[in-house]
Every structure is written in structure tokens, then in C-alpha cells.
mmCIF file of C-alpha atoms in Angstrom:
data_model
loop_
_atom_site.group_PDB
_atom_site.id
_atom_site.type_symbol
_atom_site.label_atom_id
_atom_site.label_comp_id
_atom_site.label_asym_id
_atom_site.label_seq_id
_atom_site.Cartn_x
_atom_site.Cartn_y
_atom_site.Cartn_z
ATOM 1 C CA GLU A 1 -53.186 15.218 -32.204
ATOM 2 C CA PRO A 2 -56.109 14.890 -29.938
ATOM 3 C CA GLU A 3 -59.085 17.129 -31.169
ATOM 4 C CA VAL A 4 -62.490 18.421 -29.768
ATOM 5 C CA THR A 5 -65.210 17.605 -31.971
ATOM 6 C CA GLN A 6 -68.297 19.589 -32.367
ATOM 7 C CA THR A 7 -71.576 18.746 -34.236
ATOM 8 C CA PRO A 8 -73.255 20.085 -36.225
ATOM 9 C CA SER A 9 -70.874 22.492 -37.876
ATOM 10 C CA HIS A 10 -74.024 24.507 -38.940
ATOM 11 C CA GLN A 11 -77.291 24.705 -37.398
ATOM 12 C CA VAL A 12 -80.290 26.819 -38.466
ATOM 13 C CA THR A 13 -83.329 26.851 -36.458
ATOM 14 C CA GLN A 14 -86.560 28.712 -36.355
ATOM 15 C CA MET A 15 -87.003 31.456 -33.469
ATOM 16 C CA GLY A 16 -88.395 29.924 -30.426
ATOM 17 C CA GLN A 17 -87.037 26.346 -31.070
ATOM 18 C CA GLU A 18 -84.948 24.082 -28.983
ATOM 19 C CA VAL A 19 -81.176 23.577 -30.056
ATOM 20 C CA ILE A 20 -78.674 21.311 -28.874
ATOM 21 C CA LEU A 21 -75.154 21.830 -29.683
ATOM 22 C CA ARG A 22 -72.767 18.716 -29.289
ATOM 23 C CA CYS A 23 -69.322 18.561 -28.271
ATOM 24 C CA VAL A 24 -66.850 15.490 -27.517
ATOM 25 C CA PRO A 25 -63.789 16.819 -25.261
ATOM 26 C CA ILE A 26 -60.384 15.584 -25.131
ATOM 27 C CA SER A 27 -60.712 12.104 -23.471
ATOM 28 C CA ASN A 28 -58.678 12.727 -20.531
ATOM 29 C CA HIS A 29 -59.438 16.882 -19.830
ATOM 30 C CA LEU A 30 -61.496 17.609 -16.879
ATOM 31 C CA TYR A 31 -62.680 21.041 -17.501
ATOM 32 C CA PHE A 32 -65.256 22.329 -20.090
ATOM 33 C CA TYR A 33 -66.237 25.177 -21.654
ATOM 34 C CA TRP A 34 -68.584 26.714 -23.906
ATOM 35 C CA TYR A 35 -67.989 30.270 -25.697
ATOM 36 C CA ARG A 36 -69.907 31.947 -28.151
ATOM 37 C CA GLN A 37 -68.683 34.727 -30.934
ATOM 38 C CA ILE A 38 -71.368 36.996 -32.436
ATOM 39 C CA LEU A 39 -70.201 37.653 -36.119
ATOM 40 C CA GLY A 40 -67.586 40.532 -35.889
ATOM 41 C CA GLN A 41 -67.406 40.595 -32.207
ATOM 42 C CA LYS A 42 -65.241 39.185 -29.331
ATOM 43 C CA VAL A 43 -65.107 35.666 -28.252
ATOM 44 C CA GLU A 44 -67.262 35.685 -25.125
ATOM 45 C CA PHE A 45 -67.112 33.174 -22.191
ATOM 46 C CA LEU A 46 -70.434 31.338 -21.373
ATOM 47 C CA VAL A 47 -69.936 28.539 -18.894
ATOM 48 C CA SER A 48 -67.413 26.364 -17.537
ATOM 49 C CA PHE A 49 -68.217 22.855 -15.996
ATOM 50 C CA TYR A 50 -66.038 20.607 -13.980
ATOM 51 C CA ASN A 51 -66.630 17.437 -11.778
ATOM 52 C CA ASN A 52 -70.232 17.411 -13.242
ATOM 53 C CA GLU A 53 -71.365 20.890 -12.202
ATOM 54 C CA ILE A 54 -71.229 24.376 -13.527
ATOM 55 C CA SER A 55 -68.117 26.304 -11.905
ATOM 56 C CA GLU A 56 -68.820 29.530 -13.473
ATOM 57 C CA LYS A 57 -71.029 31.250 -16.026
ATOM 58 C CA SER A 58 -71.346 34.702 -17.375
ATOM 59 C CA GLU A 59 -74.572 36.854 -17.404
ATOM 60 C CA ILE A 60 -75.198 35.715 -21.027
ATOM 61 C CA PHE A 61 -75.820 32.140 -19.869
ATOM 62 C CA ASP A 62 -79.225 32.725 -18.415
ATOM 63 C CA ASP A 63 -82.165 30.134 -17.630
ATOM 64 C CA GLN A 64 -82.469 29.752 -21.654
ATOM 65 C CA PHE A 65 -79.018 27.919 -21.660
ATOM 66 C CA SER A 66 -78.010 24.636 -19.867
ATOM 67 C CA VAL A 67 -75.408 22.297 -20.151
ATOM 68 C CA GLU A 68 -74.965 18.613 -19.724
ATOM 69 C CA ARG A 69 -72.382 15.999 -19.804
ATOM 70 C CA PRO A 70 -74.881 13.012 -20.220
ATOM 71 C CA ASP A 71 -72.604 9.727 -21.119
ATOM 72 C CA GLY A 72 -69.178 10.788 -19.816
ATOM 73 C CA SER A 73 -67.868 11.472 -23.416
ATOM 74 C CA ASN A 74 -70.132 14.323 -24.626
ATOM 75 C CA PHE A 75 -70.617 17.908 -23.440
ATOM 76 C CA THR A 76 -73.901 19.570 -24.657
ATOM 77 C CA LEU A 77 -75.120 23.077 -24.631
ATOM 78 C CA LYS A 78 -79.133 23.625 -24.927
ATOM 79 C CA ILE A 79 -80.886 26.842 -25.547
ATOM 80 C CA ARG A 80 -84.517 26.013 -24.793
ATOM 81 C CA SER A 81 -86.001 28.810 -26.839
ATOM 82 C CA THR A 82 -83.815 30.660 -29.333
ATOM 83 C CA LYS A 83 -83.819 34.342 -30.041
ATOM 84 C CA LEU A 84 -82.395 36.176 -33.112
ATOM 85 C CA GLU A 85 -79.705 37.395 -31.183
ATOM 86 C CA ASP A 86 -78.356 33.893 -30.439
ATOM 87 C CA SER A 87 -77.102 33.756 -33.758
ATOM 88 C CA ALA A 88 -73.378 33.111 -33.269
ATOM 89 C CA MET A 89 -70.546 30.772 -33.491
ATOM 90 C CA TYR A 90 -70.594 28.609 -30.539
ATOM 91 C CA PHE A 91 -67.294 26.926 -29.407
ATOM 92 C CA CYS A 92 -66.596 24.349 -27.049
ATOM 93 C CA ALA A 93 -63.315 23.902 -25.431
ATOM 94 C CA SER A 94 -61.695 21.451 -22.934
ATOM 95 C CA SER A 95 -58.374 21.649 -20.796
ATOM 96 C CA GLU A 96 -56.299 19.424 -18.211
ATOM 97 C CA ILE A 97 -55.935 20.552 -14.858
ATOM 98 C CA GLY A 98 -53.258 22.990 -14.225
ATOM 99 C CA TYR A 99 -51.824 25.412 -16.607
ATOM 100 C CA TYR A 100 -52.156 23.617 -19.943
ATOM 101 C CA GLY A 101 -53.619 25.272 -22.953
ATOM 102 C CA TYR A 102 -57.076 24.929 -23.674
ATOM 103 C CA THR A 103 -58.134 23.116 -26.812
ATOM 104 C CA PHE A 104 -61.153 24.539 -28.974
ATOM 105 C CA GLY A 105 -63.368 22.735 -31.175
ATOM 106 C CA SER A 106 -64.041 24.194 -34.689
ATOM 107 C CA GLY A 107 -67.229 25.539 -33.667
ATOM 108 C CA THR A 108 -71.070 25.337 -34.683
ATOM 109 C CA ARG A 109 -72.422 28.101 -36.657
ATOM 110 C CA LEU A 110 -76.072 28.800 -35.250
ATOM 111 C CA THR A 111 -78.308 30.784 -37.507
ATOM 112 C CA VAL A 112 -81.817 31.768 -35.827
ATOM 113 C CA VAL A 113 -84.508 32.778 -38.460
ATOM 114 C CA ASP B 1 -62.873 42.700 -19.061
ATOM 115 C CA ALA B 2 -59.631 41.751 -20.945
ATOM 116 C CA LYS B 3 -56.281 42.881 -18.672
ATOM 117 C CA THR B 4 -54.400 43.061 -21.915
ATOM 118 C CA THR B 5 -53.761 45.742 -24.232
ATOM 119 C CA GLN B 6 -52.728 44.860 -27.710
ATOM 120 C CA PRO B 7 -52.238 46.686 -31.096
ATOM 121 C CA THR B 8 -55.365 46.660 -33.305
ATOM 122 C CA SER B 9 -53.566 45.465 -36.549
ATOM 123 C CA MET B 10 -49.988 44.762 -37.851
ATOM 124 C CA ASP B 11 -48.671 43.807 -41.188
ATOM 125 C CA CYS B 12 -45.511 41.617 -41.846
ATOM 126 C CA ALA B 13 -43.830 40.255 -44.919
ATOM 127 C CA GLU B 14 -43.803 36.856 -45.519
ATOM 128 C CA GLY B 15 -40.658 35.079 -44.413
ATOM 129 C CA ARG B 16 -39.888 37.934 -41.760
ATOM 130 C CA ALA B 17 -40.252 37.650 -38.030
ATOM 131 C CA ALA B 18 -43.617 38.983 -36.727
ATOM 132 C CA ASN B 19 -43.412 40.609 -33.407
ATOM 133 C CA LEU B 20 -46.682 41.090 -31.503
ATOM 134 C CA PRO B 21 -46.553 43.080 -28.607
ATOM 135 C CA CYS B 22 -48.895 42.782 -25.470
ATOM 136 C CA ASN B 23 -49.180 44.842 -22.211
ATOM 137 C CA HIS B 24 -50.081 43.563 -19.283
ATOM 138 C CA SER B 25 -49.270 46.067 -16.519
ATOM 139 C CA THR B 26 -51.854 44.387 -13.833
ATOM 140 C CA ILE B 27 -50.551 40.768 -13.982
ATOM 141 C CA SER B 28 -50.431 39.169 -10.566
ATOM 142 C CA GLY B 29 -47.909 36.637 -9.317
ATOM 143 C CA ASN B 30 -49.777 33.576 -10.095
ATOM 144 C CA GLU B 31 -51.126 34.458 -13.752
ATOM 145 C CA TYR B 32 -49.595 33.398 -16.814
ATOM 146 C CA VAL B 33 -49.298 35.194 -20.232
ATOM 147 C CA TYR B 34 -51.209 32.738 -22.775
ATOM 148 C CA TRP B 35 -51.256 33.407 -26.665
ATOM 149 C CA TYR B 36 -54.158 32.300 -28.847
ATOM 150 C CA ARG B 37 -54.996 32.912 -32.509
ATOM 151 C CA GLN B 38 -58.069 32.599 -34.481
ATOM 152 C CA ILE B 39 -57.713 31.942 -38.127
ATOM 153 C CA HIS B 40 -60.735 33.572 -39.850
ATOM 154 C CA SER B 41 -63.821 31.638 -37.851
ATOM 155 C CA GLN B 42 -62.237 28.931 -36.723
ATOM 156 C CA GLY B 43 -61.865 28.120 -33.032
ATOM 157 C CA PRO B 44 -58.883 29.758 -31.240
ATOM 158 C CA GLN B 45 -55.734 27.733 -31.101
ATOM 159 C CA TYR B 46 -53.335 27.837 -28.438
ATOM 160 C CA ILE B 47 -50.017 28.820 -29.329
ATOM 161 C CA ILE B 48 -47.870 29.524 -26.206
ATOM 162 C CA HIS B 49 -47.767 30.533 -22.495
ATOM 163 C CA GLY B 50 -45.256 31.246 -19.910
ATOM 164 C CA LEU B 51 -44.823 32.963 -16.396
ATOM 165 C CA LYS B 52 -41.619 34.699 -16.300
ATOM 166 C CA ASN B 53 -39.265 32.768 -18.226
ATOM 167 C CA ASN B 54 -38.759 33.136 -22.230
ATOM 168 C CA GLU B 55 -40.501 30.004 -23.926
ATOM 169 C CA THR B 56 -40.134 28.455 -27.273
ATOM 170 C CA ASN B 57 -41.898 25.499 -28.924
ATOM 171 C CA GLU B 58 -42.519 24.678 -32.736
ATOM 172 C CA MET B 59 -44.582 27.696 -33.437
ATOM 173 C CA ALA B 60 -43.212 30.580 -31.652
ATOM 174 C CA SER B 61 -41.435 32.280 -28.968
ATOM 175 C CA LEU B 62 -42.604 34.295 -25.915
ATOM 176 C CA ILE B 63 -40.508 36.972 -24.625
ATOM 177 C CA ILE B 64 -41.644 38.185 -21.262
ATOM 178 C CA THR B 65 -39.975 41.397 -19.447
ATOM 179 C CA GLU B 66 -38.183 40.955 -16.264
ATOM 180 C CA ASP B 67 -41.085 43.023 -14.436
ATOM 181 C CA ARG B 68 -43.533 40.810 -16.164
ATOM 182 C CA LYS B 69 -45.578 43.719 -17.399
ATOM 183 C CA SER B 70 -45.461 43.309 -20.980
ATOM 184 C CA SER B 71 -44.689 40.308 -23.299
ATOM 185 C CA THR B 72 -44.066 39.855 -26.970
ATOM 186 C CA LEU B 73 -44.916 36.711 -29.403
ATOM 187 C CA ILE B 74 -42.408 36.164 -31.903
ATOM 188 C CA LEU B 75 -43.366 34.185 -35.146
ATOM 189 C CA PRO B 76 -39.835 33.468 -36.331
ATOM 190 C CA HIS B 77 -40.535 33.109 -40.312
ATOM 191 C CA ALA B 78 -44.267 34.191 -40.904
ATOM 192 C CA THR B 79 -46.116 32.680 -43.592
ATOM 193 C CA LEU B 80 -49.391 33.467 -45.389
ATOM 194 C CA ARG B 81 -51.452 30.814 -43.138
ATOM 195 C CA ASP B 82 -50.301 33.203 -40.018
ATOM 196 C CA THR B 83 -52.405 35.626 -40.719
ATOM 197 C CA ALA B 84 -54.727 35.635 -38.013
ATOM 198 C CA VAL B 85 -56.110 37.347 -34.969
ATOM 199 C CA TYR B 86 -53.848 36.993 -32.188
ATOM 200 C CA TYR B 87 -54.887 37.362 -28.411
ATOM 201 C CA CYS B 88 -52.752 37.852 -25.682
ATOM 202 C CA ILE B 89 -54.501 36.748 -22.267
ATOM 203 C CA VAL B 90 -53.524 36.557 -18.612
ATOM 204 C CA LEU B 91 -54.885 33.714 -16.669
ATOM 205 C CA SER B 92 -54.427 32.111 -13.248
ATOM 206 C CA ILE B 93 -53.695 28.415 -13.530
ATOM 207 C CA GLN B 94 -55.852 27.536 -10.381
ATOM 208 C CA GLY B 95 -59.398 25.833 -11.270
ATOM 209 C CA ALA B 96 -61.396 26.446 -14.064
ATOM 210 C CA GLN B 97 -60.184 29.834 -14.866
ATOM 211 C CA LYS B 98 -62.210 31.230 -18.327
ATOM 212 C CA LEU B 99 -60.447 33.051 -21.107
ATOM 213 C CA VAL B 100 -61.288 36.252 -21.517
ATOM 214 C CA PHE B 101 -60.723 37.505 -24.803
ATOM 215 C CA GLY B 102 -59.969 41.006 -25.846
ATOM 216 C CA GLN B 103 -60.155 42.391 -29.475
ATOM 217 C CA GLY B 104 -56.583 41.082 -29.972
ATOM 218 C CA THR B 105 -54.164 41.947 -32.930
ATOM 219 C CA ARG B 106 -55.287 41.365 -36.587
ATOM 220 C CA LEU B 107 -51.930 40.441 -38.002
ATOM 221 C CA THR B 108 -51.789 40.101 -42.005
ATOM 222 C CA ILE B 109 -48.905 38.621 -43.303
ATOM 223 C CA ASN B 110 -48.143 39.811 -46.865
ATOM 224 C CA PRO B 111 -46.399 38.166 -49.877
#
């Protein structure tokens, strides 16, 4: 069964450093998403991406965040200057057009120290 | 904000059917009902979705009331591996609609 692959599974970074979280969506999917989940809290939407541009973003997705699909297969989330409160699980997801279910990756646990 | 209401937690005995209710009284005509689950800290997993007819797949059945204001997810023979948080989400099929997760129902399957 096709999978969404995320790397790394765990990343520890110093506050103020830049991090890039990587995702390989399912190959024939057209919509891509990032979500995050702070420990013990709900899964929160960050951003959706379609046709090489952001289609929607949440209030969380401020100027410190950016997304990119650099080579047609990878989908990355960059946090420019990490804060302690960015510590969370970050999930990438992709979907086909229409009403098919989204497929999530297994997540990257980001710890900012 | 999530457009659905679910019980915070439920318990079910292993081997029995687990019936998880969801209220979505403000659902609109072009919105589907989706169910996802999250096992521990893994990524949410798609289970099933439906518009107005009952649906069944290898994982579960989805019963939607005729007025579409509520639904029930049925896991016919629950196993310990079905212990998870179950999310009921309403979603339009148009465009890149984001999933809005509520708190979900924490289902515990007991041996």
C-alpha cells in the first residue's frame, strides 16, 4: 500500500536554529498538507499546497514557516528560527483530487531545546 | 472549530462490536462524514467516509442517519489494536479542504 514517508523521525534542535522537515507524498497525489500536534493536544492544520502554491494556511503558519516542493517528489516544511513552542509532532499528508481520504505520514517529532 | 461532537471516551470488550457515535447537526449538503483514528502518537489513519448511504469496508461500517445529523462508526469485532483516538470529521470534497480535528473519542479495547 502506498505510503507517505517523513524524515527524520526525530529531530532535536537548538532554539533559533532553522529546521527542514521532509516528506515524500504518494506519487499520484495532488494535494499536500502539514499538520502538527503538540503533546497531549489536538492535531492542528498548518498549511495546504496545490499546484505549486499554498492554497490555505492557518494562523500558526506565520512568517517563520515556509513550504516547498523542490523537485516534484519531496515536500518540505521549513521553520526559520525555531522556538521552544514549536516542539511537536509534525505530520505530512497527501490526497488525490476529490473525496478520497488523506494519507498521513508517521510524523517527525521536533524537539526544540 | 470542529463541526462534530463526540464522547470523550468509550470502552469496549475485545471481540465485541464497538459503536462510536458522532453528532454533526450543522452538516451541509456537500459535506461528507469522514472517520480517522490515531493510534498512540502515530499519524492519523483514514478509516471510512460517506455522504448519506451506509458504507462498509474492510475496517469498519459507517451508519449515517437519514437526516445526516449524526452517524455511528462500527468496528464489528474490536481487537486490542483498535485502541486509539477516533475522529469524526465533516469535510467538503471541493478543493484542498483541510481536516479539522476535534478531541475525538478515546476508545479503549479491554481484554
